[in-house]
């Protein structure tokens, strides 16, 4: 199966020196990586910028459970070894979403449409196993922040964090992007839709403040005054 | 904001902000009881496409208050949800949408909410066996290639860029892309229960010099924290750490923190915070207690590390655009503002 990502610009820099590479092989075996080892799942989905639905990104989530109700994911631009780390997603169940302040809720998005629509999938996992988990994911809310705007060709993670949103209605996903992903991963969103008919979304329905309450959201940078040093004595180490 | 009392639109009294009004005792043809509440004017929502002032009857028969909202004792308004008969779901917009700067920006503490609490313990149920089984299944069938590339664990300290007195111990899990660029997943500990609190990118001085100055302002230098032993590679003998440190001393980092656990946030709230690195300036020295605690945990000594790194070459020059606060006394915050969503015409 061809899993090559769509072409991307190489990250600038010299090739890794042998000494550094060797050392890092050593650290890789000697050190502990428990937080990373907690990541057990790969999910592929689509995000768009909260201020610009026409800019869409194929997002590969590598997720772990903090507990049954909270997951955290590292988002990469491809499932390959040379993938760039482009963002983070947090996923919570409905009951926890409801405890968020009303000002916070617009930053989160619902998963119902992309799950039921077949657009969110777990590459390599048979449908019947996949659906066990998607049954839960369908009822959750997510918060996605991207730091690297690879879709506009940035060779490095420039600028400020971007809030991202997920698909909520038919007609939003660019057809070319959809077809490309379907081909590369050997999936059919339409088939998935058929098989996921019995999945259901949040028990109370999609909260009206989620998905940025239907508006666009843009992040901005602001300079702030820094509080002066406190009178707490500092030891010069 | 004024409304026509003779149509089905309500009479409005106070204006809370540009998008919401409080109304009391308004009478409308369609509702039997006088209505009180808060209405939100919106152009479009996920549910109701009609731009109008929607009024909600708060009489007992057809409005139910979501109980969780009642716990926001100090909130100046409440949200009410209208369940139409058996039909599930929310109808229209019901609560006030505040996207004003003081709440969305990362430098202010969020208002009272169950999502903040003492000890910042994670809310939610323990992972079920079912979920674990699904995960094991996925693990066997899926290639986790990108995350398997992280092969370096560093423990260091970071300061909030808008308040340098807020300092945290961080655990960076690092992948080197090439000799000049590394990407790191940052956690608040190195245990399986560690919370993912942000992402840091590290670039060499060569790459840093190619960045526009507006971009450079968002980055911090690493020389001080490495030379003074704040940065360490747990589990690795100091001597083995040397080659890595030699190349990292001259680097710059850009670190966005997405979960302010030190503030007591039980869930990741707000916009990301730009983080800065410890520096040899009073306001940016790490609290010795934090360092002691970290050193005890890993059986390392910062003092020893500092001594053994004393011979390490320092960068000849650190770009003054980095560590922006040093020259300008200012930090940065991220705000979010509502805008017109750019779309291809598809429904939002």
XYZ file of C-alpha atoms in Angstrom:
585
model
C 0.000 0.000 0.000
C 1.427 3.299 -1.001
C 1.683 5.476 2.079
C 3.829 8.265 0.669
C 2.657 11.613 1.843
C 1.931 14.309 -0.683
C 5.072 16.241 -1.528
C 6.347 18.652 1.071
C 9.231 21.037 1.364
C 12.272 19.635 3.144
C 13.120 21.144 6.507
C 16.218 23.351 6.052
C 19.447 22.232 7.685
C 22.520 20.042 7.385
C 22.194 16.267 7.569
C 22.566 14.862 11.054
C 26.198 14.306 12.002
C 27.294 10.776 12.827
C 28.286 11.644 16.390
C 24.907 13.130 17.178
C 23.088 10.269 15.515
C 25.045 7.695 17.499
C 24.435 9.466 20.763
C 20.741 9.661 20.065
C 20.607 5.968 19.273
C 22.100 5.417 22.694
C 19.682 7.733 24.459
C 16.862 6.077 22.581
C 17.714 2.755 24.213
C 18.810 3.918 27.647
C 16.296 6.591 28.580
C 12.645 6.143 29.482
C 9.868 7.249 27.141
C 6.771 6.383 29.115
C 4.629 9.338 28.024
C 5.346 8.484 24.381
C 4.775 4.784 24.969
C 1.314 5.687 26.141
C 0.452 6.685 22.574
C -1.331 3.705 21.086
C -3.516 4.863 18.269
C -3.216 6.476 14.880
C -6.219 8.412 13.593
C -6.398 10.262 10.297
C -8.754 13.218 9.937
C -9.049 16.638 8.315
C -8.705 20.028 9.937
C -9.293 23.485 8.580
C -8.199 26.836 9.941
C -10.820 28.369 12.199
C -10.744 31.573 10.143
C -10.435 29.962 6.726
C -12.312 26.847 5.753
C -10.651 26.778 2.346
C -7.306 25.853 3.908
C -7.575 22.185 4.780
C -4.951 19.903 6.247
C -4.676 16.131 6.386
C -3.936 15.532 10.057
C -2.397 12.357 11.441
C -3.198 12.033 15.121
C -1.172 9.832 17.426
C -3.273 9.491 20.534
C -3.111 8.178 24.047
C -5.657 7.953 26.841
C -4.971 9.965 29.955
C -8.071 8.227 31.265
C -11.330 6.981 29.781
C -12.612 10.513 29.284
C -9.564 12.472 28.179
C -7.187 11.785 25.308
C -4.216 13.739 24.059
C -2.764 13.547 20.569
C 0.327 14.633 18.709
C -0.552 15.736 15.203
C 1.793 15.096 12.287
C 1.462 15.928 8.608
C 1.979 12.325 7.529
C 2.234 8.820 9.032
C 5.830 8.422 7.887
C 9.202 8.583 9.621
C 9.915 12.022 8.217
C 6.613 13.476 9.372
C 6.584 16.989 10.814
C 5.028 17.574 14.222
C 2.460 20.233 13.398
C 0.019 20.346 16.284
C -1.804 18.976 19.291
C -5.336 17.772 19.891
C -7.125 17.144 23.162
C -10.282 15.031 23.147
C -12.824 14.950 25.973
C -16.173 13.274 26.526
C -19.364 15.290 26.520
C -19.744 15.473 30.284
C -16.333 17.085 30.632
C -16.929 19.414 27.699
C -19.963 20.753 29.520
C -17.799 21.750 32.485
C -15.725 24.087 30.340
C -16.329 27.823 30.703
C -18.564 29.240 27.975
C -15.618 31.264 26.715
C -13.652 28.114 26.213
C -16.270 26.039 24.413
C -15.997 27.828 21.042
C -12.375 26.672 20.766
C -13.573 23.056 20.713
C -15.241 21.150 17.900
C -17.627 18.214 17.740
C -16.613 14.907 16.136
C -20.017 13.572 15.207
C -20.065 14.619 11.582
C -16.580 13.524 10.617
C -16.999 10.172 12.334
C -20.434 9.416 10.920
C -19.365 10.811 7.572
C -16.522 8.339 7.355
C -13.828 11.037 7.145
C -12.121 10.167 10.417
C -10.522 6.736 10.340
C -7.822 4.554 11.857
C -5.449 3.484 9.070
C -4.776 -0.235 9.028
C -7.471 -1.207 11.511
C -10.411 -3.354 10.344
C -13.750 -1.571 10.390
C -15.271 -3.737 13.062
C -12.524 -2.920 15.586
C -12.349 0.667 14.450
C -16.038 1.171 15.040
C -15.732 0.036 18.655
C -13.657 3.093 19.325
C -15.390 5.421 16.903
C -18.594 4.759 18.816
C -16.953 6.660 21.690
C -15.139 9.243 19.605
C -18.410 10.185 17.921
C -19.662 11.625 21.187
C -16.538 13.583 22.066
C -15.313 17.127 21.543
C -11.808 18.085 20.486
C -9.526 21.116 20.720
C -6.914 21.376 17.994
C -4.037 23.801 17.799
C -1.569 23.808 14.929
C 1.870 25.418 15.138
C 3.247 24.760 11.649
C 1.342 25.930 8.597
C 2.595 23.274 6.214
C -0.313 23.811 3.847
C 1.056 27.198 2.850
C 4.518 25.759 2.329
C 6.218 27.049 5.487
C 9.628 25.333 5.704
C 9.710 25.995 9.462
C 7.050 26.471 12.155
C 6.570 30.216 11.725
C 4.074 32.550 13.274
C 1.572 32.049 16.049
C -0.587 29.045 16.955
C -3.716 28.487 14.895
C -7.013 27.179 16.224
C -8.323 24.498 13.871
C -11.800 23.176 13.322
C -13.210 19.904 12.015
C -15.832 19.043 9.421
C -19.372 19.673 10.552
C -21.417 19.536 7.367
C -21.398 17.937 3.913
C -19.730 19.981 1.210
C -16.976 21.384 3.406
C -14.215 18.915 2.557
C -12.296 19.636 -0.618
C -12.966 16.802 -3.042
C -9.404 16.496 -4.284
C -8.019 16.159 -0.794
C -10.670 13.576 0.025
C -9.982 11.486 -3.080
C -6.231 11.617 -2.509
C -6.525 10.306 1.056
C -9.019 7.617 0.039
C -6.620 6.413 -2.629
C -3.497 6.433 -0.472
C -5.058 4.625 2.433
C -7.359 2.360 0.455
C -10.511 3.571 2.157
C -13.866 4.771 0.918
C -15.608 7.414 2.978
C -18.934 6.525 1.475
C -18.582 2.885 2.457
C -17.624 3.920 5.954
C -20.680 6.141 6.150
C -22.866 3.144 5.401
C -21.257 1.049 8.081
C -21.369 3.762 10.701
C -25.064 4.485 10.422
C -25.808 3.268 13.918
C -23.246 5.512 15.599
C -24.641 8.508 17.449
C -23.291 11.847 18.549
C -23.314 13.578 21.951
C -26.310 12.612 24.093
C -27.414 16.226 24.460
C -26.817 17.025 20.816
C -24.010 19.198 19.529
C -23.571 22.104 21.901
C -24.310 25.416 20.186
C -21.105 27.017 21.426
C -18.897 24.287 20.000
C -17.368 24.648 16.536
C -16.730 28.316 17.316
C -20.498 28.760 17.554
C -20.581 28.853 13.771
C -18.237 31.820 13.455
C -14.682 32.208 12.259
C -11.919 32.558 14.864
C -8.510 34.097 14.346
C -5.570 34.181 16.741
C -3.634 37.386 17.315
C -0.410 38.256 19.086
C -0.369 40.968 21.739
C 2.495 42.448 23.747
C 1.962 42.507 27.498
C 3.792 44.047 30.404
C 5.686 41.541 32.485
C 5.113 41.641 36.241
C 8.300 42.913 37.945
C 10.506 40.551 39.927
C 8.934 39.761 43.275
C 10.663 40.531 46.500
C 11.286 36.815 46.990
C 15.018 36.381 47.483
C 16.680 34.474 44.712
C 19.696 32.354 45.381
C 22.385 32.857 42.767
C 23.145 29.364 41.639
C -30.593 47.737 21.143
C -34.284 48.308 20.651
C -36.849 45.922 19.303
C -40.360 46.173 18.102
C -42.730 45.212 20.901
C -45.620 44.482 18.583
C -43.978 41.799 16.516
C -42.938 38.511 17.958
C -39.645 40.110 18.841
C -39.201 40.933 22.499
C -38.728 44.246 24.223
C -35.161 44.627 25.318
C -33.779 46.357 28.313
C -30.075 46.160 29.055
C -27.388 45.684 26.528
C -24.717 43.395 27.946
C -22.356 43.686 25.080
C -22.597 44.124 21.370
C -24.262 40.820 20.827
C -26.562 40.148 23.737
C -29.402 41.757 25.614
C -31.256 41.126 28.812
C -34.974 41.285 28.691
C -37.572 41.092 31.366
C -41.287 40.649 31.486
C -41.739 40.707 27.820
C -44.936 39.425 26.393
C -45.274 37.784 23.103
C -48.232 36.384 21.234
C -46.878 32.895 21.022
C -45.932 32.415 24.640
C -48.412 32.276 27.491
C -46.081 33.357 30.279
C -44.037 36.486 30.524
C -40.494 35.833 29.469
C -37.265 36.642 31.195
C -33.809 35.793 30.155
C -30.942 36.582 27.936
C -31.027 36.519 24.216
C -28.180 36.365 21.867
C -28.138 38.008 18.501
C -26.189 36.018 16.030
C -25.745 36.057 12.325
C -25.633 32.350 11.942
C -25.204 29.385 14.165
C -24.769 25.735 13.779
C -28.457 25.227 14.278
C -30.525 28.283 13.598
C -29.825 29.930 10.290
C -32.222 32.826 10.705
C -30.600 36.000 11.954
C -32.896 37.237 14.625
C -33.257 37.956 18.242
C -34.304 34.728 19.845
C -36.175 34.894 23.069
C -36.549 32.135 25.545
C -39.297 31.555 27.956
C -37.827 30.714 31.279
C -41.038 29.515 32.763
C -40.751 26.001 34.099
C -42.703 24.166 31.468
C -40.463 24.292 28.465
C -37.002 25.312 29.557
C -34.588 23.137 31.387
C -31.427 24.448 32.894
C -28.444 22.256 32.419
C -27.503 21.642 36.009
C -23.800 21.976 35.445
C -24.202 25.616 34.547
C -25.724 26.382 37.929
C -22.358 25.837 39.537
C -20.970 28.946 37.896
C -22.073 31.024 40.829
C -20.342 34.136 39.801
C -21.271 34.034 36.160
C -23.319 37.048 35.249
C -25.614 35.028 33.084
C -26.875 31.516 32.682
C -27.462 29.298 29.740
C -30.760 27.671 29.160
C -31.578 24.958 26.744
C -34.923 24.399 25.232
C -35.798 20.791 24.625
C -38.651 20.574 22.232
C -40.745 17.634 23.271
C -39.013 14.402 22.469
C -36.700 15.958 19.953
C -33.190 15.801 21.221
C -30.902 18.717 21.145
C -30.575 22.397 21.478
C -32.650 24.795 19.510
C -30.991 28.022 18.515
C -28.472 29.981 20.489
C -29.210 30.349 24.130
C -26.262 31.614 25.974
C -24.139 34.649 25.607
C -21.095 34.246 23.461
C -18.247 36.155 25.013
C -15.110 36.163 23.001
C -13.663 39.223 24.598
C -9.949 39.504 25.152
C -9.805 39.182 28.879
C -11.031 35.632 28.802
C -9.659 34.187 25.611
C -6.080 35.344 26.034
C -3.647 33.106 27.724
C -2.439 35.593 30.305
C -5.636 35.747 32.347
C -6.927 33.119 34.719
C -10.282 31.701 33.590
C -13.367 32.349 35.740
C -14.777 29.844 38.211
C -15.412 26.529 36.572
C -15.275 22.854 37.493
C -12.424 22.554 34.993
C -10.096 24.209 37.485
C -9.423 22.780 40.886
C -6.936 22.236 43.653
C -4.185 19.799 42.786
C -5.300 20.029 39.155
C -6.300 16.379 39.197
C -7.537 15.073 35.901
C -11.331 14.747 35.779
C -12.897 11.635 34.292
C -13.081 7.901 34.741
C -10.132 5.503 34.702
C -9.403 3.925 31.346
C -11.631 0.911 30.823
C -10.481 -2.526 29.824
C -12.416 -2.121 26.599
C -10.430 0.918 25.609
C -7.175 -0.772 26.498
C -8.072 -3.712 24.303
C -8.854 -1.470 21.388
C -5.532 0.253 21.909
C -3.621 -3.041 21.962
C -5.361 -4.038 18.775
C -4.444 -0.754 17.135
C -0.855 -1.045 18.311
C -0.429 -4.372 16.583
C -1.929 -3.234 13.313
C -0.725 0.307 13.023
C 2.700 1.724 12.514
C 3.371 4.524 14.947
C 6.348 5.631 12.853
C 6.368 9.362 13.636
C 6.248 8.961 17.415
C 8.883 6.213 17.319
C 11.369 8.789 16.030
C 11.632 10.571 19.382
C 14.790 9.240 20.971
C 15.928 11.911 23.376
C 14.420 12.846 26.724
C 15.455 16.125 28.277
C 14.305 17.605 31.544
C 14.542 21.343 31.962
C 12.652 24.389 33.171
C 10.547 26.939 31.331
C 9.015 30.266 32.287
C 5.750 31.745 31.098
C 6.610 34.505 28.640
C 3.992 36.852 30.084
C 4.924 36.129 33.720
C 8.446 34.911 34.291
C 7.757 34.086 37.941
C 5.581 31.169 36.818
C 8.079 28.414 36.268
C 7.579 24.769 35.377
C 9.661 21.638 35.124
C 9.286 20.260 31.608
C 9.974 16.943 29.969
C 10.903 17.210 26.345
C 10.695 14.146 24.126
C 12.787 15.089 21.195
C 13.221 14.038 17.606
C 16.097 15.370 15.582
C 15.072 16.117 11.984
C 18.560 17.175 10.895
C 21.649 18.797 12.379
C 19.870 22.152 12.566
C 16.313 21.312 13.574
C 14.585 19.338 16.329
C 10.922 18.954 17.222
C 9.781 18.157 20.757
C 6.600 16.947 22.431
C 6.577 18.515 25.889
C 5.021 16.819 28.919
C 4.724 17.763 32.571
C 6.417 14.581 33.782
C 8.048 11.417 32.435
C 5.436 9.013 33.783
C 2.724 7.246 31.779
C 0.232 9.690 33.344
C 2.134 12.683 31.964
C 0.037 15.424 30.450
C 0.971 16.753 27.039
C 1.490 20.443 27.766
C 2.977 21.758 24.556
C 5.343 21.628 21.627
C 8.827 23.097 21.266
C 10.854 23.519 18.096
C 14.629 23.969 18.298
C 16.790 25.491 15.569
C 20.524 26.076 15.213
C 21.917 29.599 15.196
C 22.419 29.288 11.427
C 18.746 28.699 10.836
C 17.748 31.289 13.426
C 19.644 34.011 11.600
C 17.542 33.348 8.482
C 14.279 34.091 10.295
C 12.599 37.500 9.956
C 12.959 39.640 13.083
C 9.220 39.544 13.764
C 9.545 35.786 14.023
C 12.747 35.857 16.080
C 10.878 37.691 18.867
C 8.984 34.518 19.634
C 12.123 32.456 20.289
C 14.404 32.027 23.290
C 18.102 31.123 23.649
C 19.341 27.919 25.300
C 22.930 28.689 26.287
C 22.236 29.675 29.897
C 20.012 26.761 30.849
C 22.415 24.238 29.365
C 25.605 25.700 30.750
C 24.164 26.056 34.230
C 22.965 22.482 34.373
C 19.242 23.222 34.371
C 18.854 21.147 31.228
C 19.688 17.504 31.729
C 19.180 14.177 29.963
C 17.778 11.886 32.683
C 19.377 8.471 32.825
C 22.488 9.494 30.900
C 25.862 9.941 32.541
C 26.977 13.547 32.368
C 29.939 12.776 30.106
C 27.725 11.093 27.544
C 25.470 14.127 27.497
C 28.351 16.344 26.379
C 28.176 15.989 22.585
C 24.455 16.748 22.581
C 24.892 19.788 24.773
C 27.729 21.148 22.701
C 25.439 21.440 19.721
C 22.393 22.561 21.687
C 24.101 25.450 23.503
C 23.964 27.508 20.362
C 20.338 26.801 19.580
C 17.133 28.769 19.946
C 13.729 27.382 20.869
C 10.094 28.270 20.321
C 7.836 26.729 22.919
C 4.036 26.996 23.024
C 2.360 25.705 26.163
C -1.194 24.477 25.620
C -2.077 23.280 29.140
C -1.366 25.477 32.144
C -1.196 22.744 34.759
C 0.678 24.954 37.210
C -2.359 27.243 37.313
C -4.582 24.363 38.405
C -6.227 23.756 35.045
C -7.682 20.252 35.102
C -8.278 20.453 31.375
C -6.390 22.440 28.757
C -8.008 25.892 28.823
C -7.402 29.037 26.861
C -5.036 29.865 24.068
C -1.435 28.669 23.999
C 1.137 30.596 26.038
C 4.534 31.500 24.649
C 7.209 30.198 26.985
C 10.672 31.576 27.656
C 13.886 30.073 28.956
C 15.763 30.737 32.191
C 18.376 33.466 31.836
C 21.115 35.028 33.935
C 18.849 37.871 34.980
C 17.239 37.984 38.398
C 13.672 37.792 37.219
C 14.436 34.772 35.059
C 16.426 32.586 37.392
C 14.724 29.348 38.294
C 13.473 28.993 41.842
C 16.111 26.825 43.587
C 13.416 24.719 45.239
C 12.180 23.549 41.839
C 15.709 22.629 40.830
C 16.411 20.808 44.090
C 13.269 18.759 43.740
C 14.137 17.795 40.177
C 17.718 16.929 41.072
C 16.607 14.713 43.948
C 14.196 12.874 41.697
C 16.850 11.993 39.159
C 19.818 11.716 41.435
C 21.628 14.470 39.605
C 23.276 17.576 40.828
C 22.827 20.770 38.949
C 25.952 22.151 40.574
C 28.031 19.229 39.312
C 26.569 19.471 35.850
C 27.332 23.171 35.780
C 30.917 22.545 36.767
C 31.496 19.895 34.177
C 30.034 22.129 31.497
C 32.075 25.176 32.469
C 34.600 24.464 29.718
C 31.864 24.168 27.136
C 32.104 26.887 24.522
C 29.490 29.531 24.854
C 27.946 31.037 21.773
C 29.988 34.071 20.757
C 26.846 36.043 20.325
C 23.181 35.574 21.157
C 20.809 37.341 18.820
C 19.174 40.187 20.777
C 15.826 39.571 19.073
C 15.527 36.329 21.016
C 14.528 36.478 24.699
C 12.489 39.527 23.736
C 11.658 40.463 27.318
C 15.298 41.114 28.127
C 15.578 44.165 25.901
C 11.946 45.237 25.950
C 10.503 44.179 29.295
C 7.462 42.783 27.506
C 5.999 39.358 26.938
C 3.381 38.090 24.557
C -0.149 36.773 24.845
C -2.350 35.145 22.254
C -5.935 36.288 21.813
C -8.677 34.905 19.664
C -11.111 37.173 17.856
C -14.278 36.328 15.958
C -14.021 36.981 12.224
C -15.919 36.297 9.084
C -15.125 32.692 8.190
C -13.606 32.429 4.748
C -15.372 29.625 2.974
C -15.957 28.275 -0.480
C -19.666 28.771 0.005
C -20.224 25.554 1.915
C -22.432 25.832 4.948
C -20.571 26.497 8.173
